[in-house]
Amino acid sequence: MFRVQNRTVGALLCHRNVWFTTRLCKDAITTTSKLAAAPYVKHSSVQRIQQQQPYTSSSTKTKTSNDTNTKAASTKPERKYVLSEKYASFVRKLLAPLLPLYRSQNIGKSLYHICSTCPGYQEFWLDECRLPDTLQTWFSTSSLYVWMMMARIRADPNAKHYNQGLIDSFFGDAERKIRQSGIKSGRIVNDTLKDLMSSFKGTVMSLDQGFASSDAVLAAAIWRNLLPEDDMVLQIDSIARFVRSQLAALDKCPVDDLIARNFAFQP
């Protein structure tokens, strides 16, 4: 009796499982058919994704962002940092002693430009005075013009810096002419520059003495340094009068006009 009852219960359970499985399959088929017959509706998340911009590569995104940053930078107003008058005046007072030293090289080039473009070199110095067309002739005659410019600049408070810039430009030009003449040895170039410097110092000292003394002493300085010939008396006299006239013209010219190259030596 016990065995029969167990078999009956097992059969009932098996029948119930089959019925439950069959019911699930029928419900799944019915739901699938309803979904197939219903119209297609996009999910809200899908709609949001499709409404966004299309996909772009990383390089394209980078280029786009760079273009955007460039446009933003171009339209962004530039910041201007302006010191107040109190701090600006303090900075000007602090840097005022260094300004002449900073500008000395450019000012020296401007002053030497006036000396190096003196007219009448070929007509007077080479043809009339019969000087040879050599480096020493160019240096001696240029020294006269450089000395006149130095004599004028000495009256300026910043004469020390300006004259040093003038001399640096003068000897820089001399070094270029030495190398252009075919001398390539650095030792020979340096020795030549040392000799020219010694000659220039002697010329400046003798011309200063003649300028402070009389025309006779000035003519003697010109004869020793420029025209060491006995038959050049007339030329020496004309050069002495020329030096006096040009020094007077330089004295009337402001230093700012000399720096701006608004002066020229007369032939």
XYZ file of N, CA and C in Angstrom:
801
model
N 0.835 -1.208 0.000
C 0.000 0.000 0.000
C 0.861 1.246 0.000
N 1.911 1.192 0.759
C 2.830 2.329 0.829
C 3.515 2.584 -0.495
N 3.898 1.536 -1.178
C 4.538 1.692 -2.494
C 3.581 2.259 -3.516
N 2.365 1.837 -3.460
C 1.384 2.334 -4.456
C 1.152 3.812 -4.261
N 1.063 4.207 -3.033
C 0.829 5.631 -2.794
C 2.013 6.473 -3.278
N 3.243 5.983 -3.042
C 4.422 6.728 -3.514
C 4.438 6.858 -5.023
N 4.077 5.826 -5.703
C 4.032 5.882 -7.168
C 2.967 6.853 -7.640
N 1.874 6.874 -6.942
C 0.789 7.784 -7.354
C 1.211 9.227 -7.158
N 1.845 9.497 -6.011
C 2.316 10.879 -5.776
C 3.350 11.286 -6.796
N 4.282 10.366 -7.151
C 5.305 10.687 -8.163
C 4.696 10.960 -9.512
N 3.688 10.215 -9.870
C 3.044 10.445 -11.167
C 2.362 11.780 -11.203
N 1.740 12.138 -10.068
C 1.067 13.446 -10.026
C 2.055 14.603 -10.129
N 3.157 14.478 -9.438
C 4.181 15.541 -9.522
C 4.738 15.659 -10.917
N 5.013 14.575 -11.553
C 5.540 14.610 -12.932
C 4.556 15.249 -13.863
N 3.242 14.886 -13.708
C 2.214 15.482 -14.543
C 2.123 16.979 -14.310
N 2.278 17.384 -13.051
C 2.208 18.832 -12.755
C 3.375 19.572 -13.374
N 4.574 18.994 -13.357
C 5.743 19.656 -13.962
C 5.582 19.813 -15.468
N 5.053 18.799 -16.102
C 4.838 18.874 -17.557
C 3.834 19.956 -17.870
N 2.792 20.025 -17.070
C 1.773 21.058 -17.329
C 2.333 22.466 -17.146
N 3.169 22.655 -16.089
C 3.750 23.973 -15.823
C 4.705 24.396 -16.938
N 5.503 23.450 -17.426
C 6.433 23.754 -18.516
C 5.697 24.109 -19.780
N 4.620 23.369 -20.042
C 3.813 23.633 -21.256
C 3.179 25.012 -21.180
N 2.714 25.366 -19.994
C 2.097 26.692 -19.830
C 3.111 27.813 -20.062
N 4.354 27.646 -19.579
C 5.392 28.656 -19.803
C 5.714 28.827 -21.275
N 5.797 27.742 -21.983
C 6.087 27.816 -23.429
C 4.979 28.529 -24.167
N 3.696 28.252 -23.808
C 2.572 28.918 -24.473
C 2.610 30.422 -24.208
N 2.911 30.818 -22.920
C 2.993 32.254 -22.598
C 4.127 32.945 -23.358
N 5.251 32.260 -23.528
C 6.367 32.846 -24.268
C 6.030 33.041 -25.725
N 5.360 32.075 -26.324
C 4.970 32.186 -27.747
C 3.984 33.313 -27.925
N 3.028 33.439 -26.991
C 2.022 34.505 -27.106
C 2.677 35.889 -27.004
N 3.613 36.041 -26.042
C 4.294 37.330 -25.872
C 5.145 37.688 -27.089
N 5.800 36.682 -27.676
C 6.625 36.931 -28.858
C 5.791 37.385 -30.036
N 4.649 36.751 -30.209
C 3.771 37.123 -31.332
C 3.224 38.524 -31.157
N 2.896 38.903 -29.899
C 2.402 40.262 -29.659
C 3.471 41.319 -29.944
N 4.687 40.986 -29.523
C 5.774 41.944 -29.786
C 6.061 42.082 -31.268
N 5.959 41.002 -31.998
C 6.178 41.058 -33.444
C 5.112 41.868 -34.137
N 3.894 41.815 -33.641
C 2.797 42.555 -34.275
C 2.776 44.018 -33.879
N 3.369 44.378 -32.742
C 3.348 45.774 -32.274
C 4.326 46.618 -33.075
N 4.057 47.925 -33.257
C 4.988 48.821 -33.981
C 6.279 49.034 -33.182
N 7.392 49.297 -33.953
C 8.712 49.449 -33.324
C 8.837 50.835 -32.726
N 9.206 50.867 -31.460
C 9.408 52.128 -30.749
C 10.829 52.128 -30.169
N 11.566 53.183 -30.458
C 12.936 53.273 -29.970
C 12.949 53.504 -28.469
N 13.911 52.908 -27.844
C 14.087 53.116 -26.418
C 14.607 54.532 -26.184
N 14.289 55.086 -25.036
C 14.685 56.473 -24.745
C 16.197 56.643 -24.752
N 16.958 55.649 -24.248
C 18.417 55.740 -24.240
C 18.986 55.727 -25.649
N 18.363 54.914 -26.524
C 18.795 54.873 -27.920
C 18.540 56.205 -28.597
N 17.391 56.810 -28.303
C 17.091 58.116 -28.882
C 18.090 59.179 -28.442
N 18.441 59.147 -27.177
C 19.403 60.136 -26.697
C 20.767 59.970 -27.367
N 21.211 58.743 -27.567
C 22.504 58.496 -28.209
C 22.499 58.974 -29.646
N 21.369 58.694 -30.358
C 21.312 59.079 -31.771
C 21.169 60.584 -31.954
N 20.623 61.264 -30.951
C 20.514 62.716 -31.056
C 21.837 63.419 -30.840
N 22.830 62.718 -30.264
C 24.135 63.320 -30.068
C 24.884 63.428 -31.376
N 26.097 64.150 -31.334
C 26.893 64.335 -32.540
C 27.491 63.023 -32.984
N 27.735 62.856 -34.263
C 28.342 61.607 -34.751
C 29.734 61.426 -34.199
N 30.212 60.244 -34.238
C 31.513 59.873 -33.678
C 32.632 60.475 -34.518
N 33.591 61.027 -33.833
C 34.790 61.563 -34.487
C 36.012 60.967 -33.848
N 37.079 60.855 -34.637
C 38.313 60.253 -34.137
C 38.997 61.192 -33.162
N 40.000 60.672 -32.461
C 40.707 61.475 -31.456
C 41.467 62.619 -32.091
N 42.074 62.395 -33.287
C 42.811 63.464 -33.954
C 41.887 64.586 -34.393
N 40.681 64.186 -34.870
C 39.716 65.196 -35.280
C 39.243 65.999 -34.079
N 39.010 65.273 -32.952
C 38.598 65.979 -31.739
C 39.682 66.946 -31.277
N 40.943 66.513 -31.361
C 42.039 67.377 -30.935
C 42.140 68.612 -31.813
N 42.009 68.415 -33.134
C 42.067 69.545 -34.065
C 40.927 70.508 -33.817
N 39.730 69.948 -33.577
C 38.574 70.799 -33.319
C 38.759 71.599 -32.038
N 39.278 70.917 -31.000
C 39.506 71.626 -29.739
C 40.568 72.703 -29.886
N 41.635 72.425 -30.693
C 42.674 73.435 -30.918
C 42.124 74.642 -31.647
N 41.275 74.368 -32.681
C 40.661 75.476 -33.410
C 39.786 76.311 -32.479
N 39.042 75.600 -31.617
C 38.171 76.322 -30.688
C 38.983 77.173 -29.724
N 40.115 76.596 -29.228
C 40.967 77.350 -28.314
C 41.605 78.548 -29.003
N 41.987 78.351 -30.294
C 42.588 79.457 -31.037
C 41.602 80.595 -31.232
N 40.357 80.237 -31.582
C 39.341 81.269 -31.756
C 39.057 81.979 -30.439
N 39.024 81.182 -29.371
C 38.761 81.798 -28.071
C 39.905 82.724 -27.655
N 41.162 82.291 -27.978
C 42.313 83.132 -27.630
C 42.345 84.407 -28.462
N 41.927 84.302 -29.749
C 41.935 85.487 -30.603
C 40.875 86.493 -30.184
N 39.744 85.974 -29.718
C 38.687 86.878 -29.303
C 38.873 87.369 -27.877
N 39.720 86.695 -27.109
C 39.935 87.097 -25.726
C 40.788 88.358 -25.677
N 40.380 89.361 -24.988
C 41.174 90.611 -24.951
C 42.498 90.399 -24.247
N 43.538 91.054 -24.751
C 44.863 90.937 -24.166
C 44.946 91.740 -22.874
N 45.666 91.146 -21.935
C 45.866 91.828 -20.671
C 47.047 92.793 -20.766
N 46.876 93.944 -20.282
C 47.936 94.943 -20.283
C 48.284 95.266 -18.827
N 49.548 94.985 -18.531
C 50.017 95.249 -17.182
C 50.724 96.606 -17.173
N 50.179 97.528 -16.477
C 50.701 98.896 -16.404
C 51.033 99.196 -14.948
N 52.273 99.616 -14.747
C 52.678 99.995 -13.398
C 52.081 101.341 -13.029
N 51.818 101.487 -11.792
C 51.355 102.783 -11.319
C 52.497 103.794 -11.421
N 52.135 105.061 -11.386
C 53.141 106.114 -11.551
C 54.164 106.078 -10.431
N 53.754 105.656 -9.268
C 54.673 105.593 -8.139
C 55.768 104.570 -8.393
N 55.359 103.345 -8.811
C 56.347 102.304 -9.060
C 57.125 102.566 -10.349
N 56.480 103.180 -11.349
C 57.171 103.483 -12.603
C 58.293 104.492 -12.386
N 58.041 105.503 -11.586
C 59.091 106.486 -11.295
C 60.231 105.853 -10.511
N 59.896 104.923 -9.630
C 60.940 104.234 -8.870
C 61.821 103.389 -9.778
N 61.195 102.685 -10.747
C 61.952 101.851 -11.682
C 62.829 102.712 -12.586
N 62.306 103.862 -13.019
C 63.100 104.757 -13.864
C 64.320 105.275 -13.120
N 64.151 105.655 -11.864
C 65.292 106.123 -11.079
C 66.298 105.002 -10.841
N 65.798 103.781 -10.686
C 66.689 102.663 -10.425
C 67.519 102.295 -11.646
N 66.908 102.375 -12.840
C 67.591 101.966 -14.065
C 68.250 103.123 -14.813
N 68.059 104.340 -14.365
C 68.632 105.498 -15.069
C 70.153 105.428 -15.185
N 70.895 105.042 -14.146
C 72.366 104.981 -14.311
C 72.824 103.911 -15.299
N 72.015 102.875 -15.525
C 72.413 101.789 -16.429
C 71.997 102.043 -17.874
N 71.122 103.003 -18.105
C 70.626 103.235 -19.455
C 71.712 103.698 -20.429
N 72.587 104.654 -20.078
C 73.652 105.048 -21.025
C 74.585 103.898 -21.386
N 74.907 103.064 -20.418
C 75.760 101.921 -20.708
C 75.073 100.933 -21.639
N 73.772 100.759 -21.465
C 73.010 99.854 -22.323
C 72.911 100.387 -23.749
N 72.804 101.703 -23.910
C 72.636 102.304 -25.231
C 73.952 102.693 -25.887
N 75.062 102.497 -25.197
C 76.339 103.026 -25.687
C 76.756 102.409 -27.019
N 76.527 101.122 -27.210
C 76.958 100.489 -28.448
C 76.172 101.014 -29.652
N 74.851 101.115 -29.519
C 74.048 101.634 -30.631
C 74.355 103.105 -30.906
N 74.536 103.885 -29.842
C 74.876 105.294 -30.033
C 76.260 105.428 -30.664
N 77.201 104.570 -30.228
C 78.535 104.593 -30.832
C 78.501 104.275 -32.326
N 77.642 103.342 -32.728
C 77.514 103.023 -34.153
C 76.953 104.214 -34.929
N 75.992 104.910 -34.340
C 75.422 106.085 -35.019
C 76.462 107.192 -35.161
N 77.237 107.415 -34.112
C 78.270 108.459 -34.180
C 79.373 108.086 -35.173
N 79.741 106.827 -35.185
C 80.795 106.420 -36.129
C 80.289 106.437 -37.569
N 78.997 106.241 -37.760
C 78.448 106.335 -39.121
C 78.677 107.727 -39.698
N 78.559 108.759 -38.875
C 78.823 110.122 -39.347
C 80.300 110.284 -39.700
N 81.171 109.684 -38.885
C 82.614 109.824 -39.143
C 83.062 109.021 -40.359
N 82.448 107.890 -40.597
C 82.897 107.020 -41.685
C 82.377 107.443 -43.053
N 81.362 108.296 -43.087
C 80.809 108.742 -44.373
C 81.268 110.151 -44.722
N 82.464 110.513 -44.289
C 82.970 111.857 -44.582
C 83.253 111.990 -46.073
N 82.827 113.088 -46.695
C 83.053 113.257 -48.135
C 84.462 113.769 -48.423
N 84.851 113.653 -49.689
C 86.123 114.208 -50.134
C 87.328 113.358 -49.830
N 87.136 112.095 -49.483
C 88.306 111.264 -49.166
C 89.181 111.049 -50.399
N 88.554 110.697 -51.508
C 89.327 110.449 -52.727
C 89.890 111.741 -53.294
N 89.076 112.814 -53.345
C 89.491 114.044 -54.003
C 90.566 114.790 -53.215
N 90.386 114.870 -51.895
C 91.333 115.678 -51.119
C 92.501 114.844 -50.587
N 92.195 113.806 -49.832
C 93.255 113.074 -49.147
C 94.132 112.272 -50.104
N 93.520 111.666 -51.101
C 94.312 110.820 -52.007
C 94.863 111.599 -53.195
N 94.024 112.468 -53.787
C 94.460 113.167 -55.003
C 95.265 114.424 -54.673
N 94.708 115.316 -53.853
C 95.389 116.585 -53.580
C 96.559 116.414 -52.619
N 96.373 115.641 -51.575
C 97.455 115.441 -50.586
C 98.422 114.325 -50.981
N 98.106 113.616 -52.048
C 98.957 112.556 -52.598
C 99.319 111.477 -51.565
N 98.326 111.100 -50.778
C 98.529 110.018 -49.833
C 98.239 108.674 -50.498
N 98.963 107.629 -50.154
C 98.707 106.322 -50.774
C 97.396 105.731 -50.262
N 96.748 104.976 -51.125
C 95.469 104.350 -50.777
C 95.745 103.061 -50.003
N 96.055 103.206 -48.737
C 96.404 102.064 -47.896
C 95.558 102.074 -46.630
N 95.692 100.999 -45.866
C 94.973 100.905 -44.602
C 95.433 101.976 -43.626
N 96.722 102.267 -43.608
C 97.239 103.283 -42.691
C 96.699 104.665 -43.030
N 96.558 104.979 -44.331
C 95.986 106.268 -44.723
C 94.535 106.373 -44.286
N 93.786 105.310 -44.519
C 92.369 105.322 -44.083
C 92.279 105.489 -42.570
N 93.118 104.799 -41.837
C 93.054 104.873 -40.383
C 93.458 106.257 -39.883
N 94.470 106.858 -40.464
C 94.926 108.174 -40.012
C 93.878 109.251 -40.274
N 93.308 109.246 -41.469
C 92.292 110.254 -41.791
C 91.003 110.027 -40.991
N 90.618 108.762 -40.805
C 89.414 108.475 -40.007
C 89.625 108.859 -38.550
N 90.861 108.736 -38.065
C 91.146 109.122 -36.682
C 90.875 110.598 -36.448
N 91.116 111.421 -37.471
C 90.850 112.851 -37.325
C 89.365 113.114 -37.109
N 88.504 112.465 -37.891
C 87.054 112.660 -37.757
C 86.544 112.064 -36.442
N 87.078 110.909 -36.059
C 86.673 110.302 -34.786
C 87.079 111.196 -33.616
N 88.249 111.794 -33.704
C 88.688 112.689 -32.637
C 87.780 113.912 -32.523
N 87.380 114.506 -33.653
C 86.474 115.652 -33.604
C 85.139 115.271 -32.974
N 84.627 114.081 -33.286
C 83.374 113.637 -32.672
C 83.557 113.399 -31.179
N 84.689 112.834 -30.779
C 84.957 112.619 -29.358
C 85.067 113.942 -28.608
N 85.687 114.950 -29.240
C 85.809 116.254 -28.598
C 84.440 116.883 -28.353
N 83.504 116.645 -29.256
C 82.143 117.174 -29.054
C 81.389 116.395 -27.977
N 81.523 115.088 -27.947
C 80.762 114.256 -27.017
C 81.272 114.442 -25.581
N 82.488 114.928 -25.405
C 83.020 115.089 -24.045
C 82.196 116.038 -23.196
N 81.441 116.927 -23.822
C 80.613 117.859 -23.056
C 79.346 117.204 -22.527
N 79.032 115.993 -22.974
C 77.820 115.299 -22.522
C 78.099 114.564 -21.213
N 77.114 114.496 -20.309
C 77.347 113.769 -19.047
C 77.668 112.291 -19.239
N 77.188 111.698 -20.328
C 77.432 110.275 -20.597
C 78.543 110.072 -21.628
N 79.500 111.005 -21.655
C 80.560 110.949 -22.671
C 81.410 109.692 -22.545
N 81.602 109.212 -21.325
C 82.449 108.034 -21.126
C 81.896 106.836 -21.877
N 80.615 106.593 -21.771
C 80.004 105.433 -22.430
C 79.889 105.646 -23.938
N 79.505 106.859 -24.355
C 79.312 107.112 -25.778
C 80.637 107.062 -26.546
N 81.678 107.659 -25.971
C 82.978 107.618 -26.651
C 83.536 106.197 -26.716
N 83.277 105.402 -25.685
C 83.731 104.014 -25.730
C 83.015 103.238 -26.832
N 81.711 103.470 -26.986
C 80.992 102.835 -28.086
C 81.492 103.299 -29.440
N 81.859 104.594 -29.550
C 82.410 105.123 -30.800
C 83.745 104.454 -31.132
N 84.623 104.321 -30.150
C 85.933 103.694 -30.382
C 85.774 102.213 -30.720
N 84.850 101.539 -30.055
C 84.616 100.122 -30.371
C 84.157 99.947 -31.812
N 83.268 100.818 -32.269
C 82.805 100.721 -33.659
C 83.934 101.036 -34.633
N 84.775 102.008 -34.284
C 85.897 102.378 -35.152
C 86.876 101.221 -35.314
N 87.267 100.598 -34.228
C 88.228 99.500 -34.315
C 87.590 98.210 -34.819
N 86.292 98.074 -34.648
C 85.619 96.953 -35.297
C 85.666 97.066 -36.809
N 85.471 98.288 -37.321
C 85.606 98.509 -38.756
C 87.046 98.300 -39.219
N 88.016 98.718 -38.399
C 89.428 98.509 -38.746
C 89.755 97.016 -38.823
N 89.225 96.244 -37.903
C 89.473 94.795 -37.944
C 88.892 94.172 -39.209
N 87.709 94.598 -39.617
C 87.120 94.076 -40.853
C 87.981 94.419 -42.069
N 88.502 95.633 -42.110
C 89.339 96.019 -43.246
C 90.659 95.247 -43.241
N 91.187 94.959 -42.065
C 92.416 94.155 -42.001
C 92.180 92.759 -42.549
N 91.082 92.161 -42.172
C 90.782 90.809 -42.650
C 90.442 90.812 -44.137
N 89.814 91.873 -44.616
C 89.507 91.960 -46.040
C 90.758 92.139 -46.895
N 91.823 92.645 -46.291
C 93.069 92.818 -47.043
C 93.802 91.496 -47.298
N 93.324 90.423 -46.692
C 93.928 89.115 -46.938
C 94.631 88.503 -45.743
N 94.682 89.193 -44.635
C 95.340 88.658 -43.433
C 94.351 87.766 -42.701
N 94.722 86.499 -42.532
C 93.827 85.545 -41.892
C 94.336 85.081 -40.535
N 95.563 85.366 -40.216
C 96.122 84.958 -38.935
C 95.572 85.841 -37.824
N 94.985 85.207 -36.799
C 94.446 85.977 -35.689
C 95.526 86.705 -34.907
N 96.705 86.116 -34.800
C 97.793 86.760 -34.069
C 98.245 88.025 -34.777
N 98.361 87.970 -36.105
C 98.779 89.159 -36.855
C 97.711 90.249 -36.769
N 96.445 89.845 -36.810
C 95.357 90.823 -36.708
C 95.391 91.516 -35.349
N 95.591 90.758 -34.293
C 95.641 91.354 -32.951
C 96.850 92.272 -32.790
N 97.998 91.863 -33.324
C 99.179 92.724 -33.232
C 98.985 94.024 -34.009
N 98.342 93.926 -35.165
C 98.081 95.134 -35.953
C 97.124 96.069 -35.229
N 96.096 95.503 -34.603
C 95.152 96.330 -33.855
C 95.825 97.004 -32.661
N 96.754 96.309 -32.013
C 97.486 96.925 -30.905
C 98.330 98.100 -31.387
N 98.962 97.949 -32.545
C 99.746 99.052 -33.098
C 98.851 100.236 -33.476
N 97.693 99.925 -34.051
C 96.774 100.997 -34.412
C 96.229 101.707 -33.172
N 95.991 100.959 -32.111
C 95.516 101.581 -30.876
C 96.558 102.528 -30.294
N 97.829 102.109 -30.318
C 98.893 102.990 -29.831
C 98.993 104.250 -30.672
N 98.882 104.082 -31.991
C 98.913 105.245 -32.874
C 97.724 106.166 -32.647
N 96.556 105.586 -32.402
C 95.360 106.391 -32.174
C 95.468 107.193 -30.882
N 95.995 106.592 -29.831
C 96.165 107.309 -28.571
C 97.121 108.497 -28.727
N 98.201 108.284 -29.475
C 99.129 109.390 -29.714
C 98.495 110.494 -30.531
N 97.682 110.135 -31.537
C 97.000 111.138 -32.353
C 96.033 111.964 -31.529
N 95.260 111.285 -30.674
C 94.279 111.990 -29.846
C 94.975 112.961 -28.888
N 96.047 112.538 -28.275
C 96.753 113.399 -27.324
C 97.348 114.619 -28.018
N 97.955 114.434 -29.190
C 98.560 115.570 -29.891
C 97.503 116.523 -30.424
N 96.371 115.996 -30.923
C 95.302 116.869 -31.415
C 94.624 117.613 -30.272
N 94.468 116.965 -29.107
C 93.908 117.659 -27.942
C 94.808 118.828 -27.524
N 96.095 118.598 -27.551
C 97.027 119.662 -27.184
C 96.964 120.819 -28.178
N 96.887 120.469 -29.475
C 96.793 121.528 -30.478
C 95.477 122.271 -30.409
N 94.388 121.584 -30.110
C 93.077 122.223 -30.011
C 93.017 123.168 -28.817
N 93.672 122.784 -27.726
C 93.665 123.636 -26.525
C 94.690 124.753 -26.602
N 95.655 124.671 -27.514
C 96.720 125.680 -27.573
C 96.458 126.695 -28.674
N 97.010 126.475 -29.839
C 96.901 127.443 -30.930
C 96.863 126.693 -32.255
N 96.638 127.458 -33.328
C 96.599 126.852 -34.652
C 97.962 126.294 -35.053
N 99.030 126.909 -34.585
C 100.364 126.407 -34.938
C 100.606 125.028 -34.330
N 100.206 124.862 -33.064
C 100.371 123.551 -32.416
C 99.443 122.524 -33.059
N 98.248 122.934 -33.434
C 97.312 122.021 -34.102
C 97.842 121.609 -35.470
N 98.425 122.586 -36.209
C 98.999 122.258 -37.517
C 100.186 121.312 -37.364
N 100.982 121.487 -36.303
C 102.098 120.578 -36.071
C 101.605 119.161 -35.778
N 100.496 119.045 -35.031
C 99.931 117.722 -34.755
C 99.405 117.069 -36.029
N 98.793 117.862 -36.895
C 98.303 117.320 -38.174
C 99.470 116.885 -39.045
N 100.526 117.675 -39.051
C 101.694 117.323 -39.867
C 102.342 116.028 -39.387
N 102.438 115.820 -38.071
C 103.071 114.609 -37.555
C 102.223 113.360 -37.801
N 100.910 113.495 -37.738
C 100.052 112.304 -37.752
C 99.383 112.047 -39.098
N 99.238 113.077 -39.937
C 98.496 112.882 -41.180
C 99.343 113.112 -42.421
N 100.070 114.201 -42.451
C 100.804 114.563 -43.661
C 102.283 114.756 -43.334
N 103.030 113.701 -43.186
C 104.461 113.846 -42.848
C 105.314 114.183 -44.071
N 104.943 115.265 -44.760
C 105.694 115.713 -45.943
C 106.030 117.197 -45.772
N 107.157 117.614 -46.340
C 107.594 118.999 -46.172
C 106.896 119.956 -47.122
N 106.360 119.456 -48.234
C 105.765 120.355 -49.236
C 104.239 120.387 -49.125
N 103.699 120.098 -47.965
C 102.255 120.085 -47.763
C 101.799 121.219 -46.839
N 102.471 122.367 -46.949
C 102.148 123.465 -46.028
C 100.734 123.985 -46.272
N 100.371 124.168 -47.545
C 99.046 124.693 -47.863
C 97.952 123.710 -47.429
N 98.173 122.427 -47.665
C 97.179 121.434 -47.270
C 97.034 121.376 -45.743
N 98.160 121.496 -45.037
C 98.095 121.456 -43.577
C 97.325 122.664 -43.040
N 97.542 123.820 -43.651
C 96.818 125.020 -43.227
C 95.320 124.874 -43.484
N 94.953 124.321 -44.648
C 93.523 124.125 -44.949
C 92.888 123.094 -44.011
N 93.648 122.059 -43.648
C 93.112 121.046 -42.721
C 92.911 121.653 -41.334
N 93.830 122.497 -40.881
C 93.683 123.134 -39.566
C 92.451 124.026 -39.524
N 92.238 124.824 -40.595
C 91.040 125.666 -40.642
C 89.769 124.821 -40.753
N 89.857 123.703 -41.465
C 88.716 122.792 -41.583
C 88.355 122.197 -40.208
N 89.358 121.813 -39.446
C 89.105 121.233 -38.121
C 88.429 122.256 -37.211
N 88.905 123.487 -37.224
C 88.299 124.527 -36.391
C 86.841 124.760 -36.771
N 86.556 124.823 -38.063
C 85.179 125.082 -38.507
C 84.247 123.920 -38.167
N 84.723 122.705 -38.317
C 83.876 121.551 -38.027
C 83.629 121.380 -36.531
N 84.618 121.729 -35.717
C 84.401 121.684 -34.277
C 83.377 122.725 -33.840
N 83.383 123.885 -34.495
C 82.376 124.902 -34.188
C 80.981 124.438 -34.604
N 80.878 123.760 -35.773
C 79.583 123.239 -36.211
C 79.085 122.127 -35.288
N 79.998 121.294 -34.828
C 79.607 120.229 -33.903
C 79.144 120.798 -32.570
N 79.764 121.880 -32.130
C 79.381 122.481 -30.856
C 77.957 123.031 -30.896
N 77.499 123.461 -32.069
C 76.142 123.980 -32.206
C 75.097 122.878 -32.386
N 75.531 121.668 -32.653
C 74.598 120.558 -32.921
C 74.308 119.820 -31.611
N 73.046 119.639 -31.240
C 72.733 118.883 -30.023
C 73.151 117.411 -30.144
N 73.370 116.808 -29.003
C 73.791 115.398 -28.995
C 72.693 114.497 -29.556
N 71.433 114.844 -29.306
C 70.338 114.019 -29.829
C 70.326 114.011 -31.351
N 70.669 115.148 -31.972
C 70.752 115.178 -33.437
C 71.927 114.342 -33.938
N 73.017 114.334 -33.199
C 74.145 113.482 -33.592
C 73.786 112.013 -33.492
N 73.072 111.650 -32.427
C 72.645 110.250 -32.284
C 71.682 109.872 -33.386
N 70.827 110.805 -33.800
C 69.882 110.556 -34.892
C 70.523 110.696 -36.263
N 71.836 110.948 -36.324
C 72.606 111.067 -37.580
C 72.149 112.253 -38.406
N 71.764 113.309 -37.722
C 71.339 114.530 -38.428
C 72.492 115.540 -38.502
N 73.644 115.035 -38.874
C 74.816 115.886 -39.031
C 75.720 115.241 -40.077
N 76.428 116.097 -40.804
C 77.372 115.594 -41.814
C 78.564 116.541 -41.877
N 79.760 115.979 -41.941
C 80.970 116.788 -42.078
C 81.014 117.401 -43.469
N 81.480 118.644 -43.517
C 81.621 119.317 -44.796
C 82.886 118.840 -45.526
N 82.865 118.829 -46.845
C 84.049 118.386 -47.592
C 85.189 119.410 -47.499
